[in-house]
XYZ file of C-alpha atoms in Angstrom:
259
model
C 75.480 0.214 40.274
C 74.701 0.142 36.559
C 71.922 2.262 35.154
C 68.563 0.472 34.948
C 67.476 -0.769 31.560
C 64.389 0.464 29.754
C 61.408 -0.139 31.973
C 58.133 -0.479 30.108
C 55.079 -0.691 32.316
C 53.481 -4.121 32.196
C 50.286 -4.683 30.238
C 47.057 -4.214 32.125
C 44.184 -6.596 32.682
C 42.757 -5.615 29.317
C 45.266 -7.805 27.458
C 44.052 -11.066 25.865
C 43.334 -13.958 28.207
C 45.947 -16.698 28.565
C 45.514 -19.597 26.187
C 42.774 -21.903 27.408
C 44.999 -24.906 26.715
C 47.247 -23.767 29.552
C 44.566 -24.831 32.035
C 43.418 -28.457 31.564
C 40.133 -28.003 33.404
C 37.528 -29.176 30.911
C 34.653 -30.574 32.920
C 36.205 -29.628 36.263
C 34.322 -27.692 38.922
C 36.226 -24.619 40.096
C 35.258 -22.306 42.950
C 36.608 -18.751 42.649
C 36.189 -16.567 45.720
C 36.698 -12.950 44.788
C 35.385 -13.496 41.260
C 33.665 -10.136 41.167
C 36.730 -8.067 40.309
C 40.366 -7.897 39.239
C 42.340 -11.163 39.407
C 39.414 -13.334 40.496
C 37.313 -12.173 37.586
C 40.149 -12.725 35.108
C 40.770 -16.197 36.500
C 37.095 -17.102 36.193
C 37.020 -15.977 32.561
C 40.161 -17.983 31.764
C 38.958 -21.126 33.544
C 35.581 -20.921 31.841
C 37.243 -20.600 28.435
C 39.149 -23.779 29.282
C 35.888 -25.672 29.821
C 35.535 -25.504 33.605
C 32.220 -25.196 35.419
C 32.475 -22.185 37.729
C 31.154 -21.332 41.152
C 31.576 -17.581 41.579
C 31.691 -16.548 45.229
C 32.203 -13.298 47.093
C 30.408 -10.691 49.170
C 28.706 -8.763 46.332
C 26.282 -10.807 44.188
C 25.925 -7.957 41.668
C 29.617 -8.070 40.798
C 29.502 -11.866 40.605
C 26.579 -11.716 38.177
C 28.557 -9.263 36.074
C 31.406 -11.768 35.879
C 29.000 -14.613 35.120
C 27.751 -12.677 32.116
C 31.268 -12.653 30.670
C 31.850 -16.411 30.881
C 31.862 -18.890 28.034
C 30.349 -21.726 30.044
C 28.272 -22.578 33.084
C 28.517 -20.625 36.309
C 26.718 -20.449 39.638
C 26.747 -17.391 41.876
C 27.008 -17.984 45.638
C 27.465 -15.063 48.038
C 29.920 -15.704 50.877
C 31.305 -13.724 53.797
C 34.638 -15.131 54.983
C 34.116 -13.452 58.354
C 31.003 -15.585 58.968
C 31.422 -19.324 59.469
C 27.726 -19.937 58.806
C 28.154 -18.277 55.414
C 31.083 -20.577 54.645
C 29.004 -23.605 55.666
C 26.276 -22.394 53.293
C 28.865 -22.065 50.521
C 30.026 -25.635 51.122
C 26.445 -26.895 50.898
C 25.784 -24.951 47.710
C 29.025 -26.071 46.066
C 28.804 -29.765 46.890
C 31.671 -31.615 45.241
C 34.357 -29.655 43.414
C 37.891 -29.939 42.059
C 39.686 -26.687 42.829
C 39.089 -23.627 44.987
C 40.914 -20.322 44.542
C 40.455 -17.378 46.897
C 41.829 -13.942 46.081
C 40.094 -12.426 49.113
C 41.773 -9.570 50.951
C 40.612 -6.836 53.297
C 43.602 -4.544 53.893
C 43.891 -2.657 57.186
C 46.628 -0.191 56.349
C 47.721 2.816 58.341
C 49.976 3.850 61.211
C 49.959 1.450 64.131
C 48.522 4.061 66.500
C 45.564 4.625 64.195
C 44.576 0.993 63.592
C 41.024 0.014 64.517
C 40.650 -3.443 66.042
C 37.614 -4.253 63.877
C 39.612 -3.489 60.718
C 42.425 -5.744 61.897
C 39.966 -8.567 62.555
C 38.463 -8.202 59.082
C 41.936 -8.413 57.565
C 42.594 -11.673 59.424
C 39.156 -13.015 58.482
C 39.915 -12.547 54.787
C 43.481 -13.837 54.746
C 43.796 -16.325 57.615
C 40.626 -17.339 59.460
C 38.507 -17.471 56.309
C 40.940 -19.760 54.444
C 41.200 -21.963 57.535
C 37.407 -22.307 57.670
C 37.186 -22.898 53.933
C 39.520 -25.850 54.357
C 37.547 -27.031 57.401
C 34.218 -27.131 55.609
C 35.181 -27.846 51.988
C 38.252 -30.106 52.086
C 36.049 -33.183 52.464
C 34.170 -32.238 49.291
C 37.287 -31.977 47.119
C 37.682 -34.484 44.290
C 40.824 -36.596 43.881
C 43.647 -34.406 42.616
C 41.936 -31.298 43.913
C 43.478 -28.196 45.438
C 43.091 -24.943 47.323
C 44.995 -21.837 46.230
C 45.064 -18.673 48.316
C 46.667 -15.256 47.859
C 49.436 -14.002 50.121
C 51.509 -10.918 49.197
C 54.973 -9.411 49.024
C 54.389 -7.292 52.141
C 55.081 -10.397 54.241
C 58.659 -10.422 52.949
C 59.061 -6.649 52.598
C 57.289 -5.084 55.602
C 56.931 -1.331 55.634
C 55.565 1.319 57.973
C 51.766 1.487 57.940
C 51.641 -2.011 56.424
C 52.032 -4.036 59.629
C 48.689 -5.811 59.391
C 49.185 -6.569 55.700
C 52.624 -8.042 56.377
C 51.337 -10.133 59.269
C 48.246 -11.556 57.554
C 50.144 -12.406 54.379
C 52.905 -14.056 56.388
C 50.408 -16.028 58.454
C 48.749 -17.278 55.281
C 52.105 -18.456 53.925
C 52.541 -20.645 57.001
C 48.890 -21.700 56.987
C 49.178 -23.245 53.513
C 52.084 -25.387 54.721
C 50.107 -26.622 57.721
C 46.968 -27.277 55.690
C 48.952 -29.108 53.000
C 49.964 -31.586 55.695
C 46.642 -31.798 57.511
C 44.252 -32.189 54.579
C 46.590 -34.152 52.294
C 46.327 -35.426 49.610
C 44.327 -32.280 48.821
C 46.967 -29.769 47.722
C 47.216 -26.298 49.252
C 49.308 -23.465 47.816
C 49.520 -19.681 47.767
C 50.357 -17.074 45.176
C 52.211 -14.029 46.501
C 51.884 -10.991 44.220
C 54.191 -8.027 44.215
C 53.138 -4.708 42.677
C 50.612 -5.699 40.023
C 48.515 -3.429 37.843
C 45.186 -5.038 38.690
C 43.294 -1.769 38.755
C 43.728 -1.391 42.507
C 46.234 1.426 41.911
C 43.829 3.467 39.783
C 43.035 5.601 42.809
C 46.430 7.244 42.395
C 45.021 9.045 39.373
C 47.643 10.912 37.384
C 50.360 9.658 39.723
C 49.747 6.005 38.881
C 51.974 5.820 35.802
C 54.937 7.422 37.589
C 54.461 5.104 40.568
C 54.427 1.966 38.423
C 57.424 3.176 36.430
C 59.365 3.720 39.647
C 58.508 0.205 40.810
C 59.717 -1.219 37.497
C 62.999 0.659 37.722
C 63.749 -0.877 41.128
C 62.461 -4.360 40.379
C 64.933 -7.047 39.185
C 62.446 -8.016 36.456
C 62.334 -4.350 35.339
C 58.544 -4.374 35.049
C 55.429 -4.418 37.151
C 53.089 -7.355 37.109
C 49.881 -7.855 35.153
C 46.735 -9.713 36.126
C 47.656 -12.400 33.603
C 50.961 -12.993 35.433
C 48.924 -13.892 38.502
C 46.471 -16.021 36.553
C 49.332 -18.009 35.033
C 50.725 -18.656 38.525
C 47.342 -19.930 39.677
C 47.146 -22.198 36.633
C 50.509 -23.670 37.582
C 49.501 -24.233 41.200
C 46.200 -25.798 40.177
C 47.587 -27.908 37.352
C 50.821 -29.309 38.790
C 49.978 -32.387 40.906
C 53.373 -32.378 42.649
C 53.172 -28.852 44.085
C 51.727 -28.379 47.564
C 52.532 -26.332 50.646
C 54.249 -23.814 48.374
C 54.180 -20.038 47.974
C 54.668 -18.924 44.376
C 56.253 -15.466 44.369
C 54.972 -13.428 41.443
C 56.718 -10.194 42.323
C 59.421 -9.685 39.721
C 61.955 -10.201 42.508
C 60.551 -7.235 44.405
C 60.918 -8.986 47.756
C 64.698 -9.180 47.182
C 65.487 -5.474 46.868
């Protein structure tokens, strides 16, 4: 094999937001679940700059208020627990009518199979599978014409690895769920974004090892880089804005699932 080309690490979430014109959402009502951190927060900021009215949802109201303080336009904060159907019903009531819903929610249950706790596995399925199913159940009827749901899967479904069995399974289940929902709640569109290794800040726990880890990923990846939060935001903008895309998983992994 040929030697890999130069492999700069991708920009982090601190880079400038995508151009607001890329997201034609002026006057639209957008629900972002997971808006308190990382990709959800970046998406909320971008959508607000484009003129959208935001509903910021997630389990921690303090983080949601922090995001709300960064927005250019209107925003409501609504706590929600995707493991609790009553909480999802309350979210639906608070939201009322809306145009688009995006959920970045995840609750990983990683570790060797023998060490997995059943409660952790259930929480992982609540975030990635049961929660999205219940969101569609209670909010699909409130979606405006041309509206959509966008959820987050992940590359682990296509590249399973030891100690990542639950992650692979929940992400894979979500990929099939969006196809089924796209048929059942049509013409509301349902899609998923599947990230690969992305420098969202979730790898900061590696400390001094983070840079070497990301560089190694870039060297193996066909795109010869790791992803940035803005790569994910741009994929969401495409899924939300293209009226002929539904039941689709958008792989934003630099080809990582192929190698």
